[in-house]
Short mmCIF file of C-alpha atoms in Angstrom, two decimals:
data_model
loop_
_atom_site.label_atom_id
_atom_site.label_comp_id
_atom_site.label_asym_id
_atom_site.label_seq_id
_atom_site.Cartn_x
_atom_site.Cartn_y
_atom_site.Cartn_z
CA MET A 1 0.00 0.00 0.00
CA ARG A 2 2.83 2.29 0.96
CA ASP A 3 4.58 1.70 -2.37
CA ALA A 4 1.36 2.29 -4.24
CA GLY A 5 0.94 5.68 -2.54
CA ARG A 6 4.51 6.58 -3.35
CA CYS A 7 3.92 5.83 -7.02
CA ARG A 8 0.75 7.91 -7.04
CA GLY A 9 2.75 10.88 -5.55
CA ILE A 10 5.41 10.60 -8.21
CA LEU A 11 2.80 10.48 -10.94
CA ALA A 12 1.09 13.56 -9.55
CA ALA A 13 4.36 15.46 -9.51
CA LEU A 14 5.01 14.44 -13.06
CA VAL A 15 1.57 15.66 -14.09
CA VAL A 16 2.21 19.07 -12.44
CA LEU A 17 5.61 19.41 -14.13
CA ALA A 18 4.06 18.41 -17.41
CA GLY A 19 1.37 21.03 -16.94
CA LEU A 20 3.91 23.74 -16.17
CA ALA A 21 5.93 22.75 -19.19
CA ALA A 22 2.80 22.82 -21.31
CA CYS A 23 1.88 26.27 -20.01
CA GLY A 24 5.40 27.55 -20.62
CA SER A 25 5.56 26.14 -24.11
CA SER A 26 2.31 27.83 -25.06
CA ASN A 27 4.04 31.24 -24.75
CA GLU A 28 6.31 32.40 -27.53
CA ILE A 29 8.26 35.36 -28.80
CA ILE A 30 6.40 36.72 -31.80
CA GLU A 31 8.98 39.33 -32.76
CA GLY A 32 12.40 39.85 -31.24
CA PRO A 33 14.40 43.10 -30.89
CA LYS A 34 16.11 44.80 -33.84
CA ASN A 35 19.65 46.09 -34.23
CA VAL A 36 20.27 49.56 -32.83
CA THR A 37 23.07 52.07 -33.37
CA ALA A 38 23.34 54.59 -30.54
CA LEU A 39 25.57 57.53 -29.77
CA LYS A 40 27.66 57.38 -26.63
CA GLY A 41 25.79 59.08 -23.78
CA SER A 42 22.37 58.70 -25.41
CA GLU A 43 19.59 56.10 -24.95
CA ALA A 44 19.13 52.79 -26.75
CA ARG A 45 15.67 51.09 -26.89
CA PHE A 46 14.83 47.46 -27.74
CA ASN A 47 11.34 45.92 -28.11
CA CYS A 48 10.28 42.30 -27.73
CA THR A 49 6.72 41.20 -28.68
CA ILE A 50 5.38 38.17 -26.73
CA SER A 51 2.11 36.22 -26.76
CA GLN A 52 -0.19 36.35 -23.69
CA GLY A 53 0.28 34.01 -20.72
CA TRP A 54 3.98 34.62 -20.07
CA LYS A 55 5.39 34.49 -16.53
CA LEU A 56 8.87 36.01 -16.74
CA ILE A 57 10.81 37.98 -19.41
CA MET A 58 14.59 38.29 -19.19
CA TRP A 59 16.84 40.80 -20.94
CA ALA A 60 20.54 40.01 -21.29
CA LEU A 61 23.48 42.10 -22.51
CA LYS A 62 26.45 40.15 -23.86
CA GLY A 63 25.25 37.01 -22.03
CA THR A 64 24.49 38.65 -18.64
CA VAL A 65 20.91 39.24 -17.48
CA VAL A 66 20.57 42.95 -16.72
CA LEU A 67 16.75 43.25 -16.45
CA SER A 68 13.83 40.94 -15.60
CA VAL A 69 10.12 41.68 -16.09
CA THR A 70 7.17 40.01 -14.33
CA PRO A 71 3.44 40.54 -15.10
CA THR A 72 3.25 42.91 -12.13
CA GLU A 73 6.52 44.83 -12.21
CA PRO A 74 10.08 44.86 -13.55
CA ILE A 75 12.98 43.62 -11.44
CA ILE A 76 15.67 46.31 -11.79
CA THR A 77 19.22 45.46 -10.73
CA ASN A 78 20.99 48.37 -12.47
CA ASP A 79 19.58 51.88 -12.83
CA ARG A 80 20.98 52.16 -16.35
CA PHE A 81 18.54 49.44 -17.52
CA THR A 82 14.79 50.12 -17.18
CA ALA A 83 11.60 48.68 -18.76
CA MET A 84 8.34 49.87 -20.32
CA SER A 85 5.29 47.72 -21.21
CA TYR A 86 2.64 48.04 -23.96
CA GLU A 87 -0.36 46.11 -25.29
CA GLU A 88 -0.83 45.79 -29.03
CA GLY A 89 -3.25 43.52 -30.91
CA GLY A 90 -3.68 41.18 -27.94
CA ASN A 91 0.09 40.75 -27.57
CA PHE A 92 2.45 42.09 -24.93
CA ILE A 93 5.41 44.31 -25.81
CA SER A 94 8.33 44.62 -23.43
CA GLU A 95 10.75 47.47 -24.03
CA MET A 96 14.20 47.67 -22.45
CA ILE A 97 15.86 51.11 -22.26
CA ILE A 98 19.61 51.48 -21.82
CA HIS A 99 20.46 54.89 -20.39
CA ASP A 100 23.79 56.70 -20.86
CA VAL A 101 25.05 54.22 -23.41
CA GLN A 102 28.78 53.49 -23.15
CA LEU A 103 31.19 52.15 -25.70
CA SER A 104 31.53 49.01 -23.54
CA ASP A 105 27.79 48.30 -24.02
CA ALA A 106 28.30 47.36 -27.66
CA GLY A 107 27.38 43.72 -28.17
CA GLN A 108 24.51 41.24 -28.33
CA ILE A 109 21.10 41.99 -26.77
CA LYS A 110 18.82 38.99 -26.02
CA CYS A 111 15.15 38.72 -25.00
CA SER A 112 14.05 35.34 -23.59
CA LEU A 113 11.18 33.70 -21.67
CA GLN A 114 11.28 31.48 -18.61
CA ASN A 115 10.83 27.78 -19.41
CA SER A 116 11.46 28.41 -23.12
CA ASP A 117 14.43 27.68 -25.28
CA ARG A 118 13.39 30.28 -27.82
CA ASP A 119 14.71 33.85 -27.72
CA GLY A 120 15.11 36.94 -29.82
CA SER A 121 18.43 38.70 -30.26
CA ALA A 122 19.84 41.87 -31.78
CA PHE A 123 23.09 43.85 -31.76
CA LEU A 124 23.91 47.17 -30.14
CA SER A 125 26.44 49.38 -31.95
CA VAL A 126 27.87 52.40 -30.15
CA GLN A 127 29.40 55.41 -31.87
CA VAL A 128 31.54 58.05 -30.20
CA MET A 129 31.48 61.70 -31.26
CA GLY A 130 34.90 63.20 -30.57
CA ARG A 131 36.38 66.66 -31.07
CA LEU A 132 36.24 68.71 -34.26
CA PHE A 133 38.36 71.84 -34.69
CA ILE A 134 40.35 73.98 -37.12
CA PRO A 135 43.78 74.59 -35.51
CA GLU A 136 44.48 77.85 -37.35
CA GLY A 137 41.26 79.52 -36.19
CA SER A 138 40.24 82.61 -38.17
CA LEU A 139 42.53 83.17 -41.16
CA VAL A 140 43.89 86.19 -43.04
CA VAL A 141 44.85 85.31 -46.62
CA MET A 142 45.77 87.18 -49.81
CA GLU A 143 43.34 87.67 -52.64
CA ASP A 144 43.66 85.29 -55.60
CA LYS A 145 46.46 83.40 -53.82
CA PRO A 146 46.02 79.62 -53.13
CA CYS A 147 45.72 78.72 -49.44
CA ASN A 148 44.93 75.66 -47.29
CA VAL A 149 42.56 75.26 -44.33
CA THR A 150 42.98 72.17 -42.11
CA CYS A 151 40.24 70.48 -40.06
CA ARG A 152 40.92 67.74 -37.50
CA ALA A 153 38.54 65.15 -36.02
CA LEU A 154 39.98 63.52 -32.87
CA GLY A 155 38.61 60.58 -30.86
CA TRP A 156 35.75 59.49 -33.15
CA THR A 157 34.40 55.91 -33.36
CA PRO A 158 33.99 55.16 -36.17
CA LEU A 159 35.65 57.94 -38.14
CA PRO A 160 33.14 60.49 -39.43
CA ARG A 161 32.61 61.63 -42.99
CA LEU A 162 34.30 65.03 -43.34
CA SER A 163 33.13 67.68 -45.80
CA TRP A 164 33.29 71.47 -46.27
CA GLU A 165 30.79 74.27 -46.74
CA ILE A 166 32.38 77.27 -48.49
CA GLY A 167 30.90 80.69 -47.80
CA VAL A 168 33.48 82.79 -49.65
CA PRO A 169 33.80 83.67 -53.36
CA ALA A 170 36.60 81.54 -54.77
CA SER A 171 37.99 80.77 -58.21
CA HIS A 172 38.98 77.25 -57.12
CA SER A 173 38.19 74.90 -54.22
CA SER A 174 38.80 71.23 -53.46
CA TYR A 175 39.46 69.04 -50.41
CA TYR A 176 40.66 65.61 -49.36
CA SER A 177 40.33 63.63 -46.10
CA VAL A 178 42.67 60.97 -44.70
CA ARG A 179 43.04 58.92 -41.52
CA GLU A 180 45.74 59.97 -39.09
CA PRO A 181 48.47 57.31 -39.40
CA GLU A 182 49.27 57.30 -35.67
CA ASP A 183 45.67 57.46 -34.35
CA LEU A 184 42.97 55.20 -35.79
CA GLN A 185 40.26 57.31 -34.13
CA SER A 186 41.36 60.55 -35.77
CA ALA A 187 41.19 62.02 -39.27
CA VAL A 188 42.23 65.21 -41.03
CA SER A 189 40.65 67.08 -43.95
CA VAL A 190 42.49 69.76 -45.98
CA LEU A 191 40.59 72.38 -47.97
CA ALA A 192 42.48 74.06 -50.81
CA LEU A 193 40.96 77.21 -52.29
CA THR A 194 41.79 80.46 -54.04
CA PRO A 195 39.67 83.13 -52.31
CA GLN A 196 38.44 86.32 -53.94
CA GLY A 197 36.56 87.88 -51.02
CA ASN A 198 35.73 87.69 -47.32
CA GLY A 199 33.47 85.02 -45.84
CA THR A 200 33.43 81.79 -43.82
CA VAL A 201 34.43 78.16 -44.27
CA THR A 202 32.76 75.35 -42.31
CA CYS A 203 34.08 71.86 -41.63
CA VAL A 204 31.30 69.26 -41.15
CA ALA A 205 31.68 65.82 -39.54
CA GLU A 206 28.78 63.42 -40.13
CA MET A 207 28.30 60.21 -38.13
CA LYS A 208 27.67 57.08 -40.15
CA ARG A 209 24.22 55.48 -39.79
CA LEU A 210 23.10 58.28 -37.47
CA HIS A 211 21.41 61.55 -38.40
CA VAL A 212 23.79 63.60 -36.28
CA HIS A 213 26.68 65.83 -37.23
CA GLU A 214 29.16 68.25 -35.75
CA SER A 215 30.56 71.38 -37.45
CA VAL A 216 33.08 74.15 -36.87
CA THR A 217 33.18 77.51 -38.69
CA VAL A 218 35.99 80.06 -39.05
CA ASN A 219 36.18 83.49 -40.68
CA LEU A 220 38.31 84.04 -43.77
CA THR A 221 39.56 87.61 -44.27
CA VAL A 222 40.97 88.40 -47.72
CA VAL A 223 43.54 91.21 -48.12
CA GLN A 224 45.38 92.70 -51.07
CA PRO A 225 49.02 91.69 -51.70
CA PRO A 226 51.54 93.91 -49.84
CA LEU A 227 52.27 97.26 -51.57
CA GLU A 228 55.99 96.94 -50.93
CA SER A 229 56.11 93.78 -52.95
CA SER A 230 54.27 95.43 -55.85
CA TYR A 231 56.57 98.48 -55.68
CA GLN A 232 59.69 96.34 -55.80
CA SER A 233 58.24 94.40 -58.70
CA GLU A 234 57.62 97.61 -60.64
CA ILE A 235 61.16 98.85 -59.88
CA ARG A 236 62.64 95.62 -61.17
CA LYS A 237 60.47 95.79 -64.26
CA SER A 238 61.51 99.40 -64.95
CA ALA A 239 65.19 98.54 -64.48
CA ASN A 240 64.91 95.63 -66.88
CA MET A 241 63.21 97.79 -69.50
CA LYS A 242 65.92 100.46 -69.16
CA THR A 243 68.68 97.88 -69.48
CA ASN A 244 67.06 96.38 -72.58
CA LYS A 245 66.66 99.87 -74.06
CA ASP A 246 70.32 100.73 -73.43
CA ILE A 247 71.46 97.49 -75.01
CA SER A 248 69.20 98.08 -78.00
CA GLY A 249 70.47 101.67 -78.38
CA THR A 250 74.07 100.51 -78.23
CA LYS A 251 73.41 98.00 -80.97
CA LEU A 252 71.79 100.64 -83.15
CA LYS A 253 74.65 103.10 -82.64
CA SER A 254 77.31 100.54 -83.35
CA GLY A 255 75.48 99.39 -86.45
CA ASN A 256 75.23 102.78 -88.28
CA GLU A 257 77.84 103.41 -90.94
CA ASN A 258 78.31 106.49 -93.11
CA TYR A 259 78.65 105.05 -96.55
CA GLY A 260 78.82 108.54 -98.09
CA TYR A 261 82.10 109.37 -96.37
CA SER A 262 84.95 109.96 -98.82
CA SER A 263 88.47 109.89 -97.48
CA ASP A 264 91.49 111.57 -99.03
CA GLU A 265 92.85 108.22 -100.11
CA PRO A 266 91.78 106.88 -103.48
CA TRP A 267 89.16 104.05 -103.33
CA THR A 268 89.37 100.92 -105.25
CA THR A 269 86.38 98.90 -106.31
CA SER A 270 87.10 96.19 -103.73
CA GLN A 271 87.06 98.73 -100.88
CA TRP A 272 83.34 99.60 -101.15
CA PRO A 273 81.02 97.67 -98.92
CA GLU A 274 78.48 95.50 -100.69
CA THR A 275 75.61 97.03 -98.67
CA ALA A 276 76.45 100.51 -99.81
CA SER A 277 75.32 100.04 -103.43
CA LEU A 278 72.95 102.84 -104.54
CA PRO A 279 70.35 102.95 -107.29
CA ALA A 280 71.44 103.76 -110.82
CA LYS A 281 69.31 106.91 -110.74
CA SER A 282 71.56 108.43 -108.10
CA SER A 283 74.58 108.43 -110.42
CA GLU A 284 73.29 111.54 -112.21
CA SER A 285 74.29 114.96 -110.93
CA SER A 286 71.53 116.86 -109.18
CA VAL A 287 73.47 120.15 -109.28
CA PRO A 288 71.99 122.68 -111.74
CA GLU A 289 74.12 122.98 -114.87
CA GLN A 290 74.46 126.75 -114.67
CA ARG A 291 76.20 126.45 -111.30
CA VAL A 292 78.81 123.92 -112.45
CA SER A 293 81.78 124.63 -114.69
CA ARG A 294 82.96 121.39 -116.18
CA GLN A 295 86.50 121.04 -117.46
CA PRO A 296 87.85 117.91 -119.09
CA TYR A 297 90.29 115.90 -117.04
CA GLN A 298 92.12 112.70 -117.32
CA GLY A 299 91.53 110.16 -114.55
CA SER A 300 90.56 106.61 -113.68
CA ASP A 301 87.24 105.25 -112.23
CA GLN A 302 88.57 105.91 -108.73
CA HIS A 303 88.22 109.67 -109.31
CA GLN A 304 91.89 110.43 -108.58
CA LEU A 305 92.40 114.17 -108.74
CA GLY A 306 95.28 116.57 -108.27
CA PRO A 307 95.62 118.52 -105.05
CA ALA A 308 94.37 121.78 -106.53
CA SER A 309 91.39 120.39 -108.34
CA ARG A 310 90.16 117.63 -105.95
CA PRO A 311 86.34 117.92 -105.60
CA GLN A 312 84.55 117.62 -102.31
CA VAL A 313 81.95 114.87 -102.56
CA SER A 314 79.31 113.85 -99.97
CA PHE A 315 76.62 111.16 -100.08
CA ASN A 316 73.33 110.99 -98.20
CA VAL A 317 72.42 107.35 -97.62
CA ALA A 318 68.99 108.12 -96.13
CA SER A 319 67.73 109.49 -99.48
CA PRO A 320 67.64 107.63 -102.80
CA LYS A 321 69.13 110.76 -104.45
CA LYS A 322 72.85 111.44 -104.57
CA VAL A 323 74.00 115.01 -104.28
CA ARG A 324 77.47 115.95 -105.56
CA ASN A 325 78.95 119.34 -104.86
CA VAL A 326 81.92 120.29 -106.99
CA THR A 327 84.08 123.31 -106.32
CA LEU A 328 86.72 124.20 -108.83
CA VAL A 329 89.58 126.46 -107.91
#
């Protein structure tokens, strides 16, 4: 009899366990949490939709339970992890909120039920917004002269997308961005432009996958090139022009020859320069006949004359006419 009672007790216990298992298995996770990307210091929210009849919901971060929820109230063990509850379409929605998200929180998030081997999981990504600055501050540059403006992003995870907003008139502008070789969490962007007036330039850092950005703006003051430099340039230019003029004048002076000069020595045909040939028309005398007394004389083509009767002859190269003055004594 005693053994029979013991068997009946064991069977009853098995029936209760089977009933609990059956009740637990009737609950299920309809929709698990989704991946979230959060900024360091902000909040991250995860939702888990569960069918009615559940007894206990557990939220775990990287394998450690950080929040439990019962039908009456949540069981909070860390103030950074809190819960909210909603009803939707006959289902229960449990929401876990992570406050003041830290970079160390990045990892797997899991929602599970008691007495169930089913769960829903997602991943938390954390981004860090670092510093953004332009080391030079406000700049004074020369008009129409190329210049560079440097922007640095320090301590960002991951590195942001850097771009520029140009608020100055410029004939040319371009930029490039690179990672700092000695710091994987830092980047630099260099803007090259040729300004033509005053204004501002703005460096913008945009976080990936998040609709947040950081920017820094500096004033750009454009001035004319120094007058002293322009004055010296004009002096050098004037000196060069004067030197070139002197050289040119020297060449002209050294190149003029008086081909009409007649020396006292008789000329031979080979002594005349080739460039001194004159037109045939100039061989005729332009002296009026009434003013010239011609006397016959004996002589060669070199016009060799005696001392008392040697004519004075001059030639004007600048005119195509040849003028011969003859004085007889």
